[in-house]
PDB file of C-alpha atoms in Angstrom:
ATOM      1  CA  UNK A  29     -11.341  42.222  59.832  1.00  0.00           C
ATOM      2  CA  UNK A  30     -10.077  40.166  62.885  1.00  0.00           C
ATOM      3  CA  UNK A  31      -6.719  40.797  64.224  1.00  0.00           C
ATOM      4  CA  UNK A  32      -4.066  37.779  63.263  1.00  0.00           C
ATOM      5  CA  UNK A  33      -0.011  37.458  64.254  1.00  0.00           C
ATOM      6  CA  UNK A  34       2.279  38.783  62.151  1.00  0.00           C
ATOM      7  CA  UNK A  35      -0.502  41.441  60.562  1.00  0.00           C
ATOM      8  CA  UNK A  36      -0.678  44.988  61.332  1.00  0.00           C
ATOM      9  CA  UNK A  37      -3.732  45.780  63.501  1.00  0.00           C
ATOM     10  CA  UNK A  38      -6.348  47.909  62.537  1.00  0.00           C
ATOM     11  CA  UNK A  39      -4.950  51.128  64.090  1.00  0.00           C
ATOM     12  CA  UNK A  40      -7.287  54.013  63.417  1.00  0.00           C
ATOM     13  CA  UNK A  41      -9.954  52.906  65.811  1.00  0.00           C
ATOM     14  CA  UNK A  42     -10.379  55.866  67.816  1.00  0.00           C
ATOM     15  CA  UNK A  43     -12.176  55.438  71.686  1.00  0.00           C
ATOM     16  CA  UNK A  44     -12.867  57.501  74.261  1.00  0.00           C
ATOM     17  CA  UNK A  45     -10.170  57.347  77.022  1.00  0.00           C
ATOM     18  CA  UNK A  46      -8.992  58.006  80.920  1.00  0.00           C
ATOM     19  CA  UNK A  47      -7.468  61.944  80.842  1.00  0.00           C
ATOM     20  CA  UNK A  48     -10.664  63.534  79.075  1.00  0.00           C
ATOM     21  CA  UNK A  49      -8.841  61.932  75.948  1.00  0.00           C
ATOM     22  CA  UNK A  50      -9.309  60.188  72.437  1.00  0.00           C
ATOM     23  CA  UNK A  51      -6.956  57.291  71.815  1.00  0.00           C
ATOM     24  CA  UNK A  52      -6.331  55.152  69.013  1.00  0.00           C
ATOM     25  CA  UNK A  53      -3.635  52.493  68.690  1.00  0.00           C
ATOM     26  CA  UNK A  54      -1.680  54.556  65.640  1.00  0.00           C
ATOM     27  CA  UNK A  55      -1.300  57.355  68.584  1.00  0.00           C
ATOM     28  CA  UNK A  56       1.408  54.529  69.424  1.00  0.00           C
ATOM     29  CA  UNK A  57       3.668  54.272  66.759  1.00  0.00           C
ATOM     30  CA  UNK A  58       6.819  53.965  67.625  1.00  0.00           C
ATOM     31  CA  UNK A  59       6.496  51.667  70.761  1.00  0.00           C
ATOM     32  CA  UNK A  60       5.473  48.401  71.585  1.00  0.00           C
ATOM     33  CA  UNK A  61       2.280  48.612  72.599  1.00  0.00           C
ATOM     34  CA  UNK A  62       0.575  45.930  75.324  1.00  0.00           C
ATOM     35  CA  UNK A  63      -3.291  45.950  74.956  1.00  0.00           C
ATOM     36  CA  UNK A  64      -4.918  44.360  77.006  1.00  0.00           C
ATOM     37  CA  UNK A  65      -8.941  43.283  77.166  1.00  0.00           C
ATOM     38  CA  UNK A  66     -10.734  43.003  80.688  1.00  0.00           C
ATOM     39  CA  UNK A  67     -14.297  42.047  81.309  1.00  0.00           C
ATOM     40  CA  UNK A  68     -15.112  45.037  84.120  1.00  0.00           C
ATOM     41  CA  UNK A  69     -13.943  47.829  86.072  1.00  0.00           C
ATOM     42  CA  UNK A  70     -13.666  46.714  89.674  1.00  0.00           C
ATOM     43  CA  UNK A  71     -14.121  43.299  90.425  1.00  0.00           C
ATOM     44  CA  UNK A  72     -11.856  41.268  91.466  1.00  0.00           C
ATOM     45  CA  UNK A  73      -9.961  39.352  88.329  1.00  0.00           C
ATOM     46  CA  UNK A  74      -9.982  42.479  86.580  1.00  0.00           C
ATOM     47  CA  UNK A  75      -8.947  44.448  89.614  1.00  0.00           C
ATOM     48  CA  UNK A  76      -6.216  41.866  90.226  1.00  0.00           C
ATOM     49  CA  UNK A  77      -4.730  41.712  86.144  1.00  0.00           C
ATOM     50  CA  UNK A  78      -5.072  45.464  86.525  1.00  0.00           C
ATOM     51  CA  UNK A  79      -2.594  45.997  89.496  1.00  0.00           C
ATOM     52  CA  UNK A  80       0.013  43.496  88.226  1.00  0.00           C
ATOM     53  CA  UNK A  81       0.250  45.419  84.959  1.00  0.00           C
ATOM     54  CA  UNK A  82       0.192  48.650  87.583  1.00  0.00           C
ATOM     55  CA  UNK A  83       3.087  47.206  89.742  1.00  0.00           C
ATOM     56  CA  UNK A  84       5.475  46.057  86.072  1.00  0.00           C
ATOM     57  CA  UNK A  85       4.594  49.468  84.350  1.00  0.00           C
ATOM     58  CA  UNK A  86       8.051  50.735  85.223  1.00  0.00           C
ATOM     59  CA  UNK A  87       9.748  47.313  84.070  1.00  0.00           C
ATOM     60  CA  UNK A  88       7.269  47.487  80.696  1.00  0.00           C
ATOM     61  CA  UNK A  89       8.357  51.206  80.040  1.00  0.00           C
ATOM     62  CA  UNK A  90      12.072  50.105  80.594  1.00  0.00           C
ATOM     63  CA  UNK A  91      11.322  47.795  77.543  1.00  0.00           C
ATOM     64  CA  UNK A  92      10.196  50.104  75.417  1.00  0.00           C
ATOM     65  CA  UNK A  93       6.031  48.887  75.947  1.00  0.00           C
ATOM     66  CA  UNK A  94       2.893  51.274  76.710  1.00  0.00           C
ATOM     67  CA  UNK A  95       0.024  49.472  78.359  1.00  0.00           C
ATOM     68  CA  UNK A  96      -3.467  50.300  77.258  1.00  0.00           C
ATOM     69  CA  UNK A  97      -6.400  48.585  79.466  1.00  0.00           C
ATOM     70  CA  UNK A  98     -10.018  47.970  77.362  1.00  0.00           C
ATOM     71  CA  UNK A  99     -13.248  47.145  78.291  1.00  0.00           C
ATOM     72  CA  UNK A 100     -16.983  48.439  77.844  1.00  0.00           C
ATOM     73  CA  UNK A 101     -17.325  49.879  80.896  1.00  0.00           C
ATOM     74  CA  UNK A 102     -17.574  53.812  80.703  1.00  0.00           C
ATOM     75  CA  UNK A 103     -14.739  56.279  80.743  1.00  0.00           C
ATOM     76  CA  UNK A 104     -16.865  57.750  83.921  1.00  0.00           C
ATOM     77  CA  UNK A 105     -16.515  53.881  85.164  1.00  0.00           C
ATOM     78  CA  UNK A 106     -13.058  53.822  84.289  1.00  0.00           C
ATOM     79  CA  UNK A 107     -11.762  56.923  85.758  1.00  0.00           C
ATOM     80  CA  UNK A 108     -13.440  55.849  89.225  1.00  0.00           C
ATOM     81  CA  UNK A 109     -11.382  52.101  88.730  1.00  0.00           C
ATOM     82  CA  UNK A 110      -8.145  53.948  87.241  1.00  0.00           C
ATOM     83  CA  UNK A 111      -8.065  56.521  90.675  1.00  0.00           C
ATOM     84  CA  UNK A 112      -9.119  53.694  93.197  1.00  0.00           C
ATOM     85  CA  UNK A 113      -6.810  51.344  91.831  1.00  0.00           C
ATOM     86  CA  UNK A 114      -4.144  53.910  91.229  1.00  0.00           C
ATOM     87  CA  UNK A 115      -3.783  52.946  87.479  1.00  0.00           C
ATOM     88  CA  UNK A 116      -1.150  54.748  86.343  1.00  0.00           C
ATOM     89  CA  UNK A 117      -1.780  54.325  81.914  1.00  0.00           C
ATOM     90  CA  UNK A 118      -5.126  54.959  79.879  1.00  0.00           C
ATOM     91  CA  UNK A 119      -7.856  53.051  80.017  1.00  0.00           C
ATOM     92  CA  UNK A 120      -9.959  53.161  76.487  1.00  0.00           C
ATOM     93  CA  UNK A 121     -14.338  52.950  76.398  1.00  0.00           C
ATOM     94  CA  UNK A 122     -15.572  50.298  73.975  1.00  0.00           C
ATOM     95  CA  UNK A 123     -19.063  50.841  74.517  1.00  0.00           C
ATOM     96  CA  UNK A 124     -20.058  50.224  70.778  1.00  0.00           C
ATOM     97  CA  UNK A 125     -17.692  46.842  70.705  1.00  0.00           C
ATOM     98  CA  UNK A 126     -15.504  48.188  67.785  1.00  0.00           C
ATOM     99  CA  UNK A 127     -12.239  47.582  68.951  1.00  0.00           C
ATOM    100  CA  UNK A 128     -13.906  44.070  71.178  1.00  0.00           C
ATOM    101  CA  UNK A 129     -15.038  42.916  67.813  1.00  0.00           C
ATOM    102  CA  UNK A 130     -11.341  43.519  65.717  1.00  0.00           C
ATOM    103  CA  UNK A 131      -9.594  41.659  68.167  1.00  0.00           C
ATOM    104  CA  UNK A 132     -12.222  39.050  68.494  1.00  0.00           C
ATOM    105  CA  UNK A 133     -12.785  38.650  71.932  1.00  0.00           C
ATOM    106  CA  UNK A 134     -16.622  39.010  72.701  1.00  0.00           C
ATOM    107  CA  UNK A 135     -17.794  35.724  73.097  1.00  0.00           C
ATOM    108  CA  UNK A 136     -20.243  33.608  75.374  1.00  0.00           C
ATOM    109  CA  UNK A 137     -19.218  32.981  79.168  1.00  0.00           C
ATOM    110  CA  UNK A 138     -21.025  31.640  82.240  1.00  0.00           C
ATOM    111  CA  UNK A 139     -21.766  33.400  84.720  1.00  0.00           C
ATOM    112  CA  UNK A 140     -23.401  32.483  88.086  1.00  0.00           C
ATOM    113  CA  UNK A 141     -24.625  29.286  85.538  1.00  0.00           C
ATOM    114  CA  UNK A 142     -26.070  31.290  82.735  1.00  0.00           C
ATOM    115  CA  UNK A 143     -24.738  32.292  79.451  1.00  0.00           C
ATOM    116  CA  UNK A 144     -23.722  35.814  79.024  1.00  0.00           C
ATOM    117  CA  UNK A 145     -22.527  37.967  76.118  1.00  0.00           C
ATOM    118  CA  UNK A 146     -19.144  39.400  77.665  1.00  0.00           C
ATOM    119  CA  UNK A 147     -15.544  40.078  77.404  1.00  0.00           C
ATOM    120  CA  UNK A 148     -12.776  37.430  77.492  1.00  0.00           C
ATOM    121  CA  UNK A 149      -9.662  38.361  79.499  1.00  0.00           C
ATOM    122  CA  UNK A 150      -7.010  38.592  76.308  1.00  0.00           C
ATOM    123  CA  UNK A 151      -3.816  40.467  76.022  1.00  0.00           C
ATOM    124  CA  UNK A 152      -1.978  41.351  72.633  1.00  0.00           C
ATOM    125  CA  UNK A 153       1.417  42.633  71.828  1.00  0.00           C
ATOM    126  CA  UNK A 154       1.699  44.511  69.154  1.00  0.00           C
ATOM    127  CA  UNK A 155       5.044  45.850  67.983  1.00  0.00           C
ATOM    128  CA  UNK A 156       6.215  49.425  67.032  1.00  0.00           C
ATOM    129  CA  UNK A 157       5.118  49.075  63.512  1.00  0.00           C
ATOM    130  CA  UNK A 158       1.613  48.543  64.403  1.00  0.00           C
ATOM    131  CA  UNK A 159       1.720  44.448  63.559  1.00  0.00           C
ATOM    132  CA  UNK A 160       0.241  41.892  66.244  1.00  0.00           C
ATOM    133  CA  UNK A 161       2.974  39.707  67.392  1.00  0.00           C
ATOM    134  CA  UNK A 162       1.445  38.021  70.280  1.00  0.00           C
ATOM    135  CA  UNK A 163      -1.415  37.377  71.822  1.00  0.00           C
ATOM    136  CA  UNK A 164      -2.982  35.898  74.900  1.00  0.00           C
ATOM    137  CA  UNK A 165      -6.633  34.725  75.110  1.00  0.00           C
ATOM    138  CA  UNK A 166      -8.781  33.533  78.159  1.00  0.00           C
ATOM    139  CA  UNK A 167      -6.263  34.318  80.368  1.00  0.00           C
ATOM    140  CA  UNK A 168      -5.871  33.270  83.892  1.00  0.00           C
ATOM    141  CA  UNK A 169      -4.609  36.346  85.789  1.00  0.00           C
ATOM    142  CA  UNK A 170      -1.589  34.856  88.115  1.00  0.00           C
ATOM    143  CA  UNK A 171       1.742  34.952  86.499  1.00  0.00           C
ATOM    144  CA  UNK A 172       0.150  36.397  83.640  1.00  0.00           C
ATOM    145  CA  UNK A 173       1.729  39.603  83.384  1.00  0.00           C
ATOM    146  CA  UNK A 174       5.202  38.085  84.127  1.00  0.00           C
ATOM    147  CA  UNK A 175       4.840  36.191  80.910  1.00  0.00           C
ATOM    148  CA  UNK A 176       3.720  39.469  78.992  1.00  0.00           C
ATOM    149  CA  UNK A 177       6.581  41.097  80.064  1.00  0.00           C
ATOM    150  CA  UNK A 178       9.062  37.918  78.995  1.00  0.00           C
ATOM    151  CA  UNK A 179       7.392  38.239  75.716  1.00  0.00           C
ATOM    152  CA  UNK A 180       8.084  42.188  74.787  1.00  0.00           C
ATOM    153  CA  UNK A 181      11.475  42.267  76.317  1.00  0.00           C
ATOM    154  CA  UNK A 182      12.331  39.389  74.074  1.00  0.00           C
ATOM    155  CA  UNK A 183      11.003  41.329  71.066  1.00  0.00           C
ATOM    156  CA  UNK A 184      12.544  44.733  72.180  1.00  0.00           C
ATOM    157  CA  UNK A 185      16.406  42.820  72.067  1.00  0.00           C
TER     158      UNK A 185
END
């Protein structure tokens, strides 16, 4: 099952997370939850979308939203990124592609002019009831999280 707007998402896909910790997205009920997807821990785009979401968290939390970061890096990987980039919310481990795959955002991407398997930068919003209400995909990182933040303030009023 892929993820569509206005469905609920599949919530009881459980991943290992930053904080020695097990999160799924049902964990979240309740809030507005901002998930978003990320290629890999520390390099630069990633890096960049990860500290504008870092900066906003108070202005998300004021709204209601919890941000979740996701990639298939490691939690070891992400625990290094998370303290180095003083993240201050959970990043999940989707090693196995389970949650990539339900939200549809594996795909083929160049890189350095060859064709690799890999994550595409996408961000969904998914409301307190557990149903997808936006979503962002191939993102371009500047201004991005401003819009994100537009977005889930207008569906907290």
């Amino acid at each position: 099952m892929t993820v569509a707007i206005d469905q609920p998402v599949p919530a009881d896909i459980r991943l290992p997370a930053t904080g020695d910790q097990e999160l799924a997205l049902e964990d979240f009920r309740g809030r507005i939850v901002v998930l978003y997807f990320y290629p890999k821990d520390n390099t630069p785009g990633c890096t960049n979308e990860s500290r504008d979401f870092a900066e906003r968290l108070a202005d998300f939390e004021a709204a209601g939203a919890v941000i979740l970061g996701c990639s298939r890096d490691s939690v070891k990987s992400h625990e290094n990124f998370r303290s180095k980039q003083e993240l201050p919310f959970d990043l999940l481990s989707d090693a196995d592609e389970r949650l990539c795959e339900a939200f549809d955002v594996i795909g083929m991407k160049n890189m350095y002019g060859k064709q690799v398997r890999g994550v595409e930068r996408s961000t969904f919003l998914i409301d307190a009831d557990g149903v997808l209400r936006r979503e962002w995909r191939k993102v371009k990182v500047p201004g991005h999280v401003d819009e994100v933040l537009a977005a889930v303030r207008e569906h907290a009023a």
